[in-house]
Amino acid sequence: GVLLIGLFATGWLLFTQSDRVAELLSRDIRPPLWWAAASLTGEHPLAGVSVAGFENAFRAHLPAGYFLRAYATYRSNHPHNQFLFWAGAMGLPGLLALLALWVWPLWRLFFRYRTLSAILRLIGWGYLALLIHSAFDLVLAEWPTLDLAAVYLGLLWYAVTVLPAANSPPAPLPA
């Protein structure tokens, strides 16, 4: 229900405020960073350029107009989108592997949502908020949010792999 309300509100804002959204995006630094990261990924789709080599390779893909924006920096080592960063640094296979690591437990728990404890539900929502935010900022690239996301991720993996599902039979005792 909450996701549907969020999607509806986003669609309504984009539809009714499209001129304002377009004006905000024309001044924001993120779209040129995203295009540069997508371009870099297009040049190196299989292996990427490595995490260490990302900044140097990324710089060559930044459009000149990026540097004319109010908040542009001389040095950009991240596209403000963790998924585009992973794709550019590690290629599309690396992106898929990291998505499996970072998203799979959340996906699995979604189908068991009604059986989860309140604390696991809160952890899941907090983790989902961090993942969504990482598509627009450096959430999974800097502490303390990276550390918080890693703790949440560990707890979610524990819930997926160790905690039994509500409808599953109990595990047999070891012999």
Short mmCIF file of C-alpha atoms in Angstrom, two decimals:
data_model
loop_
_atom_site.label_atom_id
_atom_site.label_comp_id
_atom_site.label_asym_id
_atom_site.label_seq_id
_atom_site.Cartn_x
_atom_site.Cartn_y
_atom_site.Cartn_z
CA GLY A 1 0.00 0.00 0.00
CA VAL A 2 2.75 2.47 0.95
CA LEU A 3 4.66 1.72 -2.27
CA LEU A 4 1.54 2.28 -4.37
CA ILE A 5 0.89 5.60 -2.66
CA GLY A 6 4.52 6.61 -3.28
CA LEU A 7 4.32 5.61 -6.94
CA PHE A 8 1.03 7.45 -7.36
CA ALA A 9 2.39 10.60 -5.69
CA THR A 10 5.53 10.50 -7.85
CA GLY A 11 3.48 10.05 -11.02
CA TRP A 12 1.15 12.86 -10.01
CA LEU A 13 4.06 15.22 -9.32
CA LEU A 14 5.77 14.37 -12.61
CA PHE A 15 2.53 14.83 -14.52
CA THR A 16 1.31 18.04 -12.88
CA GLN A 17 4.67 19.65 -12.20
CA SER A 18 6.60 18.49 -15.28
CA ASP A 19 7.87 21.99 -16.12
CA ARG A 20 9.19 22.49 -12.60
CA VAL A 21 10.78 19.01 -12.56
CA ALA A 22 12.42 19.70 -15.93
CA GLU A 23 13.76 23.02 -14.66
CA LEU A 24 15.15 21.42 -11.49
CA LEU A 25 16.83 18.65 -13.50
CA SER A 26 18.35 21.18 -15.89
CA ARG A 27 20.19 22.77 -12.95
CA ASP A 28 21.02 19.59 -11.03
CA ILE A 29 24.45 18.02 -11.35
CA ARG A 30 23.18 14.43 -11.30
CA PRO A 31 21.86 13.96 -14.87
CA PRO A 32 25.25 14.70 -16.52
CA LEU A 33 26.93 12.39 -13.99
CA TRP A 34 24.42 9.64 -14.78
CA TRP A 35 24.88 10.05 -18.54
CA ALA A 36 28.67 9.94 -18.12
CA ALA A 37 28.46 6.73 -16.06
CA ALA A 38 26.08 5.15 -18.57
CA SER A 39 28.42 6.11 -21.41
CA LEU A 40 31.38 4.63 -19.54
CA THR A 41 29.43 1.41 -18.95
CA GLY A 42 28.57 1.29 -22.65
CA GLU A 43 32.28 1.39 -23.52
CA HIS A 44 33.22 -1.29 -20.95
CA PRO A 45 30.09 -3.43 -20.46
CA LEU A 46 31.74 -6.72 -19.53
CA ALA A 47 34.57 -5.93 -17.14
CA GLY A 48 34.09 -2.27 -16.29
CA VAL A 49 37.12 -0.11 -15.55
CA SER A 50 37.72 -1.21 -11.89
CA VAL A 51 36.86 0.70 -8.76
CA ALA A 52 40.35 2.20 -8.65
CA GLY A 53 40.22 3.25 -12.31
CA PHE A 54 36.70 4.63 -12.24
CA GLU A 55 37.54 8.25 -11.47
CA ASN A 56 40.04 8.66 -14.33
CA ALA A 57 37.85 6.88 -16.88
CA PHE A 58 34.72 8.68 -15.66
CA ARG A 59 36.27 12.13 -16.08
CA ALA A 60 36.63 11.63 -19.84
CA HIS A 61 32.87 11.04 -20.19
CA LEU A 62 31.69 14.13 -18.33
CA PRO A 63 30.13 16.67 -20.72
CA ALA A 64 31.66 20.15 -20.74
CA GLY A 65 28.32 21.62 -19.63
CA TYR A 66 28.60 19.74 -16.35
CA PHE A 67 31.37 22.09 -15.19
CA LEU A 68 29.14 25.13 -15.75
CA ARG A 69 26.56 23.99 -13.20
CA ALA A 70 26.44 25.59 -9.77
CA TYR A 71 27.50 22.57 -7.72
CA ALA A 72 29.90 20.93 -10.15
CA THR A 73 33.31 19.96 -8.81
CA TYR A 74 36.64 19.65 -10.52
CA ARG A 75 37.00 16.11 -9.22
CA SER A 76 34.11 13.64 -9.55
CA ASN A 77 34.72 10.08 -8.49
CA HIS A 78 31.11 8.89 -8.23
CA PRO A 79 28.00 9.42 -10.41
CA HIS A 80 25.66 9.85 -7.41
CA ASN A 81 24.00 6.56 -8.36
CA GLN A 82 25.44 3.43 -6.80
CA PHE A 83 24.05 1.12 -9.47
CA LEU A 84 25.64 3.13 -12.30
CA PHE A 85 28.88 3.21 -10.31
CA TRP A 86 28.87 -0.58 -9.96
CA ALA A 87 28.09 -1.00 -13.68
CA GLY A 88 30.90 1.35 -14.73
CA ALA A 89 33.45 0.01 -12.27
CA MET A 90 32.67 -3.71 -12.50
CA GLY A 91 30.73 -4.11 -15.73
CA LEU A 92 27.24 -5.47 -16.15
CA PRO A 93 28.14 -8.93 -14.77
CA GLY A 94 29.53 -7.25 -11.65
CA LEU A 95 26.39 -5.13 -11.36
CA LEU A 96 24.21 -8.25 -11.55
CA ALA A 97 26.32 -10.02 -8.93
CA LEU A 98 26.14 -7.06 -6.57
CA LEU A 99 22.42 -6.66 -7.14
CA ALA A 100 22.01 -10.33 -6.21
CA LEU A 101 23.99 -9.71 -3.03
CA TRP A 102 22.33 -6.42 -2.06
CA VAL A 103 18.74 -6.92 -3.30
CA TRP A 104 17.98 -10.66 -3.17
CA PRO A 105 17.29 -10.91 0.58
CA LEU A 106 14.93 -7.94 0.44
CA TRP A 107 13.13 -9.54 -2.50
CA ARG A 108 12.81 -12.88 -0.69
CA LEU A 109 11.49 -11.27 2.49
CA PHE A 110 8.93 -9.30 0.52
CA PHE A 111 7.05 -12.55 -0.09
CA ARG A 112 7.16 -13.39 3.63
CA TYR A 113 6.29 -9.87 4.79
CA ARG A 114 3.15 -10.81 6.75
CA THR A 115 5.07 -13.42 8.75
CA LEU A 116 8.00 -11.14 9.66
CA SER A 117 8.50 -9.65 13.10
CA ALA A 118 8.06 -5.91 13.52
CA ILE A 119 11.82 -5.40 13.85
CA LEU A 120 12.54 -7.24 10.60
CA ARG A 121 9.88 -5.16 8.86
CA LEU A 122 11.52 -1.96 10.13
CA ILE A 123 14.95 -3.18 9.07
CA GLY A 124 13.56 -4.05 5.63
CA TRP A 125 11.96 -0.63 5.21
CA GLY A 126 15.10 1.14 6.40
CA TYR A 127 17.23 -0.89 4.03
CA LEU A 128 14.86 -0.24 1.13
CA ALA A 129 15.04 3.50 1.87
CA LEU A 130 18.85 3.34 1.78
CA LEU A 131 18.80 1.44 -1.53
CA ILE A 132 16.41 3.91 -3.14
CA HIS A 133 18.41 6.85 -1.81
CA SER A 134 21.59 5.29 -3.22
CA ALA A 135 20.17 5.83 -6.71
CA PHE A 136 20.47 9.59 -6.10
CA ASP A 137 23.40 10.05 -3.75
CA LEU A 138 26.52 8.49 -2.22
CA VAL A 139 24.62 6.44 0.36
CA LEU A 140 26.40 3.14 -0.37
CA ALA A 141 29.74 4.81 -1.01
CA GLU A 142 30.37 6.65 2.26
CA TRP A 143 30.07 5.93 5.95
CA PRO A 144 27.95 5.90 8.10
CA THR A 145 25.16 4.98 5.71
CA LEU A 146 27.24 2.27 4.03
CA ASP A 147 27.92 0.73 7.44
CA LEU A 148 24.26 0.93 8.41
CA ALA A 149 23.24 -0.66 5.09
CA ALA A 150 25.79 -3.46 5.62
CA VAL A 151 24.40 -4.22 9.09
CA TYR A 152 20.85 -4.21 7.72
CA LEU A 153 21.97 -6.43 4.84
CA GLY A 154 23.56 -8.93 7.21
CA LEU A 155 20.40 -9.10 9.29
CA LEU A 156 18.27 -9.56 6.18
CA TRP A 157 20.51 -12.33 4.87
CA TYR A 158 20.27 -13.98 8.28
CA ALA A 159 16.49 -13.76 8.12
CA VAL A 160 16.45 -15.29 4.63
CA THR A 161 18.94 -18.09 5.22
CA VAL A 162 18.67 -19.03 8.89
CA LEU A 163 15.23 -18.08 10.18
CA PRO A 164 12.63 -20.61 9.08
CA ALA A 165 9.67 -19.51 7.01
CA ALA A 166 6.38 -19.47 8.91
CA ASN A 167 4.83 -22.25 6.82
CA SER A 168 7.84 -24.51 6.57
CA PRO A 169 8.17 -27.65 8.68
CA PRO A 170 10.71 -27.50 11.50
CA ALA A 171 14.22 -28.57 10.62
CA PRO A 172 15.13 -32.08 11.77
CA LEU A 173 17.40 -32.38 14.75
CA PRO A 174 20.98 -33.38 14.00
CA ALA A 175 21.75 -37.07 14.61
#
